[in-house]
Short mmCIF file of C-alpha atoms and ligand atoms in Angstrom, two decimals:
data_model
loop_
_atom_site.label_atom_id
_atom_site.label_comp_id
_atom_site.label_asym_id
_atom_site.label_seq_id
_atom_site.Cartn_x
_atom_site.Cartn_y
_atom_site.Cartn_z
CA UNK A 27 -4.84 15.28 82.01
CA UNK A 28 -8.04 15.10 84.30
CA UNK A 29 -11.75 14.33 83.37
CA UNK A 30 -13.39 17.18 81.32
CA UNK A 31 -16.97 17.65 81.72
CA UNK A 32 -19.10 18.11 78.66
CA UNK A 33 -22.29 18.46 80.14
CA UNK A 34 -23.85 17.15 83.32
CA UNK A 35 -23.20 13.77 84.36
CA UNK A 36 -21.33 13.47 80.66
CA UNK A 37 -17.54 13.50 80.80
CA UNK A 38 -13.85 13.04 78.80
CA UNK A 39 -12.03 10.34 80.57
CA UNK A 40 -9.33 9.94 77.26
CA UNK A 41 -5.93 9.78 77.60
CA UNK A 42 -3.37 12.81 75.36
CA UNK A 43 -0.39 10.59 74.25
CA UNK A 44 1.75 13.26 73.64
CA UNK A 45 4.82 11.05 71.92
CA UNK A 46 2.85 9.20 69.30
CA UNK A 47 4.81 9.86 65.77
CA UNK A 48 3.47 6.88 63.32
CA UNK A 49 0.28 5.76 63.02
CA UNK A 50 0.51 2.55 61.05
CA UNK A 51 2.56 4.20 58.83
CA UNK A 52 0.85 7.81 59.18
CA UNK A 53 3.00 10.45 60.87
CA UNK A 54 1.35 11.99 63.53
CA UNK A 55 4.19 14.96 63.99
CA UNK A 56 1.87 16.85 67.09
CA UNK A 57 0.47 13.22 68.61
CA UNK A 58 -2.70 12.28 69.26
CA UNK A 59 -4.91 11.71 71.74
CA UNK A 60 -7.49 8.70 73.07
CA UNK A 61 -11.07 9.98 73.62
CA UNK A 62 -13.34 7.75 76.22
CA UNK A 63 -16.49 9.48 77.78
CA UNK A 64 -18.38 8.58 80.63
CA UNK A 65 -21.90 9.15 81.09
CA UNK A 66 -23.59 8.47 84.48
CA UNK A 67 -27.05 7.53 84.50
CA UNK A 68 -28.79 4.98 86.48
CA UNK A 69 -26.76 2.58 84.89
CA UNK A 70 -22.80 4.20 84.38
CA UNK A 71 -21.95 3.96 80.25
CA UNK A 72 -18.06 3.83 79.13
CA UNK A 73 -17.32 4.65 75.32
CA UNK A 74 -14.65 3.84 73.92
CA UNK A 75 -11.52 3.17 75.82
CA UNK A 76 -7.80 4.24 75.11
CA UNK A 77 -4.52 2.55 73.89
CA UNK A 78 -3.40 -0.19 76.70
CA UNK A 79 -0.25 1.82 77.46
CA UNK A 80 -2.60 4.98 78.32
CA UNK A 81 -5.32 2.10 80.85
CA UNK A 82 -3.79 3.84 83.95
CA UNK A 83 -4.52 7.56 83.01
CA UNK A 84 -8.03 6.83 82.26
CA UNK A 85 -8.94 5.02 84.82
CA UNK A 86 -7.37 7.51 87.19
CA UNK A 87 -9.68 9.86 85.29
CA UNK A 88 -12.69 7.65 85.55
CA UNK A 89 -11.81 7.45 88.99
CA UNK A 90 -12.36 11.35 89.62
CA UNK A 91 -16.06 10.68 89.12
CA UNK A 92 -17.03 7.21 89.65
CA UNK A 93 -15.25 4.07 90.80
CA UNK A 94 -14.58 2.34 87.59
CA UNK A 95 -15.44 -0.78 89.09
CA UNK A 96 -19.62 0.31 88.66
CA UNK A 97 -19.71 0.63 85.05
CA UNK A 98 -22.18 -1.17 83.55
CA UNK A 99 -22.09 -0.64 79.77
CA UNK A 100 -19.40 0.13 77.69
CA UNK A 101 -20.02 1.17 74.10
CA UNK A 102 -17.06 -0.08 71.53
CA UNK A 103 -18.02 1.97 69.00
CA UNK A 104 -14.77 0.24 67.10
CA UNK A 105 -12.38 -2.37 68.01
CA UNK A 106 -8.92 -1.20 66.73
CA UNK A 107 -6.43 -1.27 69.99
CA UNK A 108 -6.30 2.25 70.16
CA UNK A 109 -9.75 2.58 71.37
CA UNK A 110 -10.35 -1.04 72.67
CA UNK A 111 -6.63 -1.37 74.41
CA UNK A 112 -7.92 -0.60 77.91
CA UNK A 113 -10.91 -3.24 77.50
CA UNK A 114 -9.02 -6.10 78.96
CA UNK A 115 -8.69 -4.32 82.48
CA UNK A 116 -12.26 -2.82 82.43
CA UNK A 117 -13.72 -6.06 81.80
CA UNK A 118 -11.20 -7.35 84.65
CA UNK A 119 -12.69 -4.74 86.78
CA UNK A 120 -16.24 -5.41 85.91
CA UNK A 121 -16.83 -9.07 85.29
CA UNK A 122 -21.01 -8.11 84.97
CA UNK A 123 -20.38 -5.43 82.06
CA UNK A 124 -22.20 -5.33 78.61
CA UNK A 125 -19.98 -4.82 75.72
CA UNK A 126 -22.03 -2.83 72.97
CA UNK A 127 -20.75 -3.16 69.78
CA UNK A 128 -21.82 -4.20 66.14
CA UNK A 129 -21.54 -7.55 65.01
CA UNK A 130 -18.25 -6.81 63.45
CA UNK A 131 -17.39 -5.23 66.87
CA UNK A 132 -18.15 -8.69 68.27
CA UNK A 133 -16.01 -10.59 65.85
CA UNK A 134 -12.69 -8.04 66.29
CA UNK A 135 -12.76 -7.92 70.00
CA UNK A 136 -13.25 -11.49 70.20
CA UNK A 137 -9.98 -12.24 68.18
CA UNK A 138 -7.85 -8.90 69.71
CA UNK A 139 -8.75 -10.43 73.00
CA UNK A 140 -9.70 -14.12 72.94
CA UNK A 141 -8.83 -14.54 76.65
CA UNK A 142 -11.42 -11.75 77.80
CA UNK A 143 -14.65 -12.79 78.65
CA UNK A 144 -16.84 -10.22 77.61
CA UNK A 145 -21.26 -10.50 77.88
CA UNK A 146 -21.18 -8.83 74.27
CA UNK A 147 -24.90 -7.34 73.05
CA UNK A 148 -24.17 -6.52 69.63
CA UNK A 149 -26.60 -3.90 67.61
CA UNK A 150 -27.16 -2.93 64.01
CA UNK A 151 -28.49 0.97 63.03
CA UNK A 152 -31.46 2.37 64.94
CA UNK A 153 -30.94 0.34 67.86
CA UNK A 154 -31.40 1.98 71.42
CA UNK A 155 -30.31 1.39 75.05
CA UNK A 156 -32.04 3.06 77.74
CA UNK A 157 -29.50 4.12 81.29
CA UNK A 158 -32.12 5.78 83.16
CA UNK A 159 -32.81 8.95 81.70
CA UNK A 160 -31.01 8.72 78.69
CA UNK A 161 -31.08 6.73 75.80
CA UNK A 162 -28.50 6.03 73.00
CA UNK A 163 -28.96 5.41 69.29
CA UNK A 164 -26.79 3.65 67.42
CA UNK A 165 -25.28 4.00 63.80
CA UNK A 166 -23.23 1.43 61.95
CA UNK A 167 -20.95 2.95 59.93
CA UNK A 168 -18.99 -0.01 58.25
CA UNK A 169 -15.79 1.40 56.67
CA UNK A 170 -15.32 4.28 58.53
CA UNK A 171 -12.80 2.37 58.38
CA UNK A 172 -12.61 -0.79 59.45
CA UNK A 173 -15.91 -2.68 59.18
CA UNK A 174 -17.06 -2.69 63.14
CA UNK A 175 -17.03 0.58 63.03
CA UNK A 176 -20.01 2.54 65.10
CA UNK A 177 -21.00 6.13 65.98
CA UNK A 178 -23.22 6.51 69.51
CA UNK A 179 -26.09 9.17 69.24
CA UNK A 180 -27.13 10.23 72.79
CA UNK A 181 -31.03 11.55 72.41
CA UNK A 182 -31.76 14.65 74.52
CA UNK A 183 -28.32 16.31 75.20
CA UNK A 184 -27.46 15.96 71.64
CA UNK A 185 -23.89 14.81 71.81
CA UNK A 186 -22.69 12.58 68.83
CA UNK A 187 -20.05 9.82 69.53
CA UNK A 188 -18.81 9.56 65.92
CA UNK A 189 -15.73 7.50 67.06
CA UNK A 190 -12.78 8.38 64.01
CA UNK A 191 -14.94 10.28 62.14
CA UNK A 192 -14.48 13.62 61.90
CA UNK A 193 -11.74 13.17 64.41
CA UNK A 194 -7.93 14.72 64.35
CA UNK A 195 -4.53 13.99 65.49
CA UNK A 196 -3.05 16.57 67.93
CA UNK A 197 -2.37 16.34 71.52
CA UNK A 198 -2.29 19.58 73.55
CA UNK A 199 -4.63 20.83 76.68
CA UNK A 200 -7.53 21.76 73.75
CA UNK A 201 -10.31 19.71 74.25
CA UNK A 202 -13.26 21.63 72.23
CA UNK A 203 -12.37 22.94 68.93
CA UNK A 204 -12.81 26.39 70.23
CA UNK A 205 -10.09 26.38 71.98
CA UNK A 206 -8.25 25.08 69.17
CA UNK A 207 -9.19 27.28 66.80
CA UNK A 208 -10.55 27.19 63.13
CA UNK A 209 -7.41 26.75 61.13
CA UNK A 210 -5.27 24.58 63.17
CA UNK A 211 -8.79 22.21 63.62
CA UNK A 212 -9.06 22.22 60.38
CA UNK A 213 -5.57 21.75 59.30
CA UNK A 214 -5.56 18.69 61.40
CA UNK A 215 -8.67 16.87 60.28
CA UNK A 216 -7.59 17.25 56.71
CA UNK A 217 -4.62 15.59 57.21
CA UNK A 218 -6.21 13.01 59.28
CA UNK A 219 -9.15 12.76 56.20
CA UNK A 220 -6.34 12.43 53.50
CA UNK A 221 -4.29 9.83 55.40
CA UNK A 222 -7.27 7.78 56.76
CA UNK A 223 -10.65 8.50 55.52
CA UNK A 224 -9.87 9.32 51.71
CA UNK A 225 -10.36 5.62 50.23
CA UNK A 226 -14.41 5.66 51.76
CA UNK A 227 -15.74 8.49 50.57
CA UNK A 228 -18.83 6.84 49.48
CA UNK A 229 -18.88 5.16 53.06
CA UNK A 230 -18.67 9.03 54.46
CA UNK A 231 -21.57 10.24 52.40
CA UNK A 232 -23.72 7.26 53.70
CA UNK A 233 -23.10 8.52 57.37
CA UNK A 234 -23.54 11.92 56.68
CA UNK A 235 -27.12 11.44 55.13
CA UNK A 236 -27.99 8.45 58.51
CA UNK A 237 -26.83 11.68 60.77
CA UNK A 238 -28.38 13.98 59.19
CA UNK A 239 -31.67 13.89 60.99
CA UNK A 240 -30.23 14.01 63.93
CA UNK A 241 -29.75 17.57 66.44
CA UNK A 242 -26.41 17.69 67.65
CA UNK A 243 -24.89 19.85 69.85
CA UNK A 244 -21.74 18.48 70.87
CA UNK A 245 -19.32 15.89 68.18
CA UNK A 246 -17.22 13.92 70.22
CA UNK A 247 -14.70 12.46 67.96
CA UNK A 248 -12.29 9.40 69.03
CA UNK A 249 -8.86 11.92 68.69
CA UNK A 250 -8.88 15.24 69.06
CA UNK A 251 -10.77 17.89 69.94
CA UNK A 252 -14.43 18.01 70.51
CA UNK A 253 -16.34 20.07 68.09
CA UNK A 254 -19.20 22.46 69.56
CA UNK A 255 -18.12 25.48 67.17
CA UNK A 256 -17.40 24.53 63.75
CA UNK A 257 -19.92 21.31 63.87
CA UNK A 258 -21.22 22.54 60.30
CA UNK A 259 -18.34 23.48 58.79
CA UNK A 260 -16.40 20.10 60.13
CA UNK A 261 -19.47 18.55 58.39
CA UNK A 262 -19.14 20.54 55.54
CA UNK A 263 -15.50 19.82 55.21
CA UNK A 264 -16.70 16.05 55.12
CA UNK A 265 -18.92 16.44 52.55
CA UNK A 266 -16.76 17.92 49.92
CA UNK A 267 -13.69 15.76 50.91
CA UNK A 268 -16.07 12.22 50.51
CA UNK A 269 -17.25 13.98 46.86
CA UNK A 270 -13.67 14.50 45.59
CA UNK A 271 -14.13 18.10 45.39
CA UNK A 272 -10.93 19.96 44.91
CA UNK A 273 -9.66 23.14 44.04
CA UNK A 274 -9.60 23.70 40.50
CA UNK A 275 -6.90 26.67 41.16
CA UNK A 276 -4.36 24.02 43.21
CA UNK A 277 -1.54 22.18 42.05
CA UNK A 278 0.66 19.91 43.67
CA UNK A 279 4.67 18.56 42.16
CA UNK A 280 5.34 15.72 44.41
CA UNK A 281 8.76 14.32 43.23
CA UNK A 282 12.30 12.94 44.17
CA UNK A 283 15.66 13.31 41.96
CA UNK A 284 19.13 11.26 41.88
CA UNK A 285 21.28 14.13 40.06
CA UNK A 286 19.23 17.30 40.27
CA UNK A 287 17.67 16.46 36.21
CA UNK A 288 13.97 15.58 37.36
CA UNK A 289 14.30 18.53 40.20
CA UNK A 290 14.84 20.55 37.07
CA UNK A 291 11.78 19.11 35.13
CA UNK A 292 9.95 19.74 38.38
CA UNK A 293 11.20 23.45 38.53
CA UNK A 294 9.40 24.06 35.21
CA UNK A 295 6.49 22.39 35.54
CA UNK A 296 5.88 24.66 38.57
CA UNK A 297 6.95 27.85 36.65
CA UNK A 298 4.49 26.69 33.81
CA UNK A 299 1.40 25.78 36.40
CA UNK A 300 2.26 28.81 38.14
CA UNK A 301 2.30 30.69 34.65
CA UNK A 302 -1.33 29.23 33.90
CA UNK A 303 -2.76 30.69 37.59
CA UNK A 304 -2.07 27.89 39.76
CA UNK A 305 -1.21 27.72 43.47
CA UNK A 306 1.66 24.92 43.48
CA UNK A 307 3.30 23.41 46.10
CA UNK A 308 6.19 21.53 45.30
CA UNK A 309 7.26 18.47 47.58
CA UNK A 310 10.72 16.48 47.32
CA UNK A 311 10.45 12.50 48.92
CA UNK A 312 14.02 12.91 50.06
CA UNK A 313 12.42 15.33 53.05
CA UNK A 314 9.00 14.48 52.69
CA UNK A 315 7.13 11.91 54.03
CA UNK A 316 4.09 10.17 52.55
CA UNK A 317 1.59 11.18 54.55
CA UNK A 318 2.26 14.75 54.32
CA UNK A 319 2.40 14.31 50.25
CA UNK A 320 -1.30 13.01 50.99
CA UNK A 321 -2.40 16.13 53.13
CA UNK A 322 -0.99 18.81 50.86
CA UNK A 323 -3.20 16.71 48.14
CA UNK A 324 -6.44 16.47 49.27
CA UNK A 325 -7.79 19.77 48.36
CA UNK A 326 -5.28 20.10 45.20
CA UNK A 327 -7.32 19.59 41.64
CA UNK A 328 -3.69 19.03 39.66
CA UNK A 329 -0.35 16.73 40.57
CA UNK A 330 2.37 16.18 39.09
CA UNK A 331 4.16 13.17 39.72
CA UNK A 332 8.03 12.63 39.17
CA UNK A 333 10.73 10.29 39.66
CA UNK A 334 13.94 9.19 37.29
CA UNK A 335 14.58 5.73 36.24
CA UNK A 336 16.67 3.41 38.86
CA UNK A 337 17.36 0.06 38.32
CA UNK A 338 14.37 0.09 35.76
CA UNK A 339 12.17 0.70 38.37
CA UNK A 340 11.37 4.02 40.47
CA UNK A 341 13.19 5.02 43.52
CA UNK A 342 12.29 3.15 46.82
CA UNK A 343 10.93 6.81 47.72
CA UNK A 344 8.61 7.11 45.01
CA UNK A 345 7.18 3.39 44.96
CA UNK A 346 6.16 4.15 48.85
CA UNK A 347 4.11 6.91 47.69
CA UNK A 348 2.94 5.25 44.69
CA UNK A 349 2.23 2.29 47.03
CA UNK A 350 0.52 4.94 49.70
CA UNK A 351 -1.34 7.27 46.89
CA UNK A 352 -3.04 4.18 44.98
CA UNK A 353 -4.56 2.68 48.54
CA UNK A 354 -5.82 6.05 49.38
CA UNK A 355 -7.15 6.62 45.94
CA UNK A 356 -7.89 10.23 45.42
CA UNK A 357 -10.20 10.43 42.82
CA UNK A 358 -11.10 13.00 40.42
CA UNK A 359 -7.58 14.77 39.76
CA UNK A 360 -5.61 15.14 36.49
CA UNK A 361 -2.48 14.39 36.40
CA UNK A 362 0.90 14.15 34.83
CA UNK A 363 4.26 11.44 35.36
CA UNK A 364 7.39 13.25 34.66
CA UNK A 365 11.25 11.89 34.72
CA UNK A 366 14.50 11.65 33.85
CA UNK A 367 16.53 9.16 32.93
CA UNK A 368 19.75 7.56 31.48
CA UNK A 369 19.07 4.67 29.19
CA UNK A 370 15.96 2.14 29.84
CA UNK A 371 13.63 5.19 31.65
CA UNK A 372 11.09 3.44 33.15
CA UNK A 373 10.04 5.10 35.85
CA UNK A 374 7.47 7.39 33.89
CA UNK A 375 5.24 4.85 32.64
CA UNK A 376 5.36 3.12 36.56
CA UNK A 377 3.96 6.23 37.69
CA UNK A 378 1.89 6.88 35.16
CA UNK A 379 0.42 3.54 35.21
CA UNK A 380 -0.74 4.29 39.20
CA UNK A 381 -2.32 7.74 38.22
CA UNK A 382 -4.55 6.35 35.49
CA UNK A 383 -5.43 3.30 37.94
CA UNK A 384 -6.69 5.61 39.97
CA UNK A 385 -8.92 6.80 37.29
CA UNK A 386 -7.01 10.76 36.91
CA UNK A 387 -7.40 12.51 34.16
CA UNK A 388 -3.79 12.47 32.47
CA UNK A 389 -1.63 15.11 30.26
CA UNK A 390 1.43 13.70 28.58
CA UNK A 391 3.96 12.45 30.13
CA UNK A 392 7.22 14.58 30.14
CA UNK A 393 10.62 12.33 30.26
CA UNK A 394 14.35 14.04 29.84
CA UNK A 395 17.49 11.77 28.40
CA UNK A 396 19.97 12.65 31.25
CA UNK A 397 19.71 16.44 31.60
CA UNK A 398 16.34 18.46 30.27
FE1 FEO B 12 -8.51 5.51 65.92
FE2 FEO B 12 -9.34 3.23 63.64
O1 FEO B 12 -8.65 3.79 65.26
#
């Protein structure tokens, strides 16, 4: 993939990895991709970088425009190796760079790369630095989501570097959401929100309301697309996902089974939800993984939860999802824990201990001695 220009002397210089398929954890079934931009200016800005394996590609790309060798700043708007991975050969390439980063930035890419001498300049919210003719602004935005975390407003042309936020995972030739299209962009950055975001809503709300005041023509997210269309509804989206708002309408059964009995239990719960004017979606563990249980549950209002009892515990299945669902912590849902079981039946209470931890709203509990 070659440079992309945004607007004059602004450009892509990412990296589209294509292959990637877990993201700590996160499935990533389409990939992802590694955004860095380039803005020349009397003095040459880098933001962001791309995972080590993917140095090459953006240099080449960096290389279209400008030898790389002549950058002089380079923003880390956050330090986690998929966006700092290239900053070992930059800085080898340009011993007289400034590293921009928050103070947290400072601390994390000292440790990732204690052998990397780096002239860091770190800055806190409402801080500026002045290339030439432009000027950026910067916006902490601690736990969104690690805590060096930054976002890069450029003054002028408008552009918004908001680093993971409101970013997506998908790799393809798209590189503005128009191209993408509505429903697959938004399709995407749910399931990013759900699997990454959803634990900092309140984190979310505080950025929304520091970018608020700001004109923006142009989001340029860490992964994905670039947003020029759908910049307020993206926003929008962001909003109502950091408030917990869900779809009263939408329920979702996410469950696994040993001998068909709690697939049965699951089969009526959807008939009654269904019955009472919900849309249900109904998710076995056995085929389903985690992460997409968390994107089919962001927008749902209602979830139903169900495992049987094995080994007086839940199956390894479900305790990965419990594990998953309670560090994500969805909040304002109701919920129910449903199950068969043999003799000790456990399980239900396990699960239903996670859904009140995370504060749910919970209907009684529905268990079945060996076949309902
Ligand atoms: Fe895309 Fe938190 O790294």
């Amino acid at each position: 993939m070659s440079a992309v220009k945004i607007k004059d002397n602004i450009y892509w210089v990412g990296a589209v990895d294509r292959d990637v398929r877990n993201f700590h954890g996160y499935l990533t079934p389409v990939g992802s991709t590694y955004n860095a931009y380039l803005v020349l200016d009397e003095k040459i800005t880098l933001i962001d970088t791309v995972k080590a394996s993917f140095t090459d590609e953006m240099l080449d790309n960096i290389r279209e425009i400008v030898d790389p060798a002549k950058i002089d700043y380079h923003i880390s708007n956050h330090t986690e190796p998929d966006h700092s991975g290239a900053l070992p050969a930059l800085a080898a390439l340009c011993p007289n760079m400034k590293v921009i980063c928050s103070p947290n930035g400072q601390k994390g890419l000292s440790a990732y790369y204690p052998d990397v001498r780096m002239d860091f300049q770190p800055v806190k919210t409402g801080d500026t630095l002045n290339t030439g003719k432009f000027t950026f602004e910067f916006v902490l935005m601690p736990l969104v989501h690690w805590p060096d975390s930054m976002s890069t407003y450029l003054r002028g042309e408008e552009l918004l570097f908001s680093n993971d936020a409101l970013g997506q995972h998908i790799a393809g030739p798209e590189r503005f959401d128009d191209e993408l299209g509505y429903d697959r962009l938004m399709e995407r950055a749910g399931d990013y929100y759900a699997n990454i975001v959803l634990p900092f809503g309140a984190q979310v709300k505080k950025l929304l309301a520091d970018i608020g005041g700001f004109s923006i023509s142009v989001i340029c997210p860490s992964h994905g697309v670039m947003l020029r269309k759908y910049i307020g509804e993206m926003v929008g989206a962001y909003a109502r996902w950091a408030a917990s708002e869900t779809d009263p309408a939408r329920a979702v059964i996410v469950y696994d089974t040993m001998w068909g009995s709690t697939r049965m239990l699951a089969d009526g719960l959807e008939a009654d939800l269904r019955a009472g004017g919900y849309t249900v979606e109904t998710l076995c563990l056995r085929d389903t993984h985690v992460s997409t249980c968390m994107a089919a549950l962001l927008d749902a209002h209602y979830i139903a939860v169900g495992c049987p009892t094995l080994n007086r515990q839940v199956m390894p299945t479900m305790a990965a999802f419990l594990s998953y669902v309670r560090g994500l912590s969805p909040k304002n849902r109701r919920g129910r824990a449903f199950g068969s079981y043999g003799w000790s039946g456990e399980s239900v209470g396990i699960i239903e201990e996670t859904l009140k931890a995370l504060g749910w709203e919970i209907d009684p509990p529905v268990k079945s001695v060996w076949r309902p």
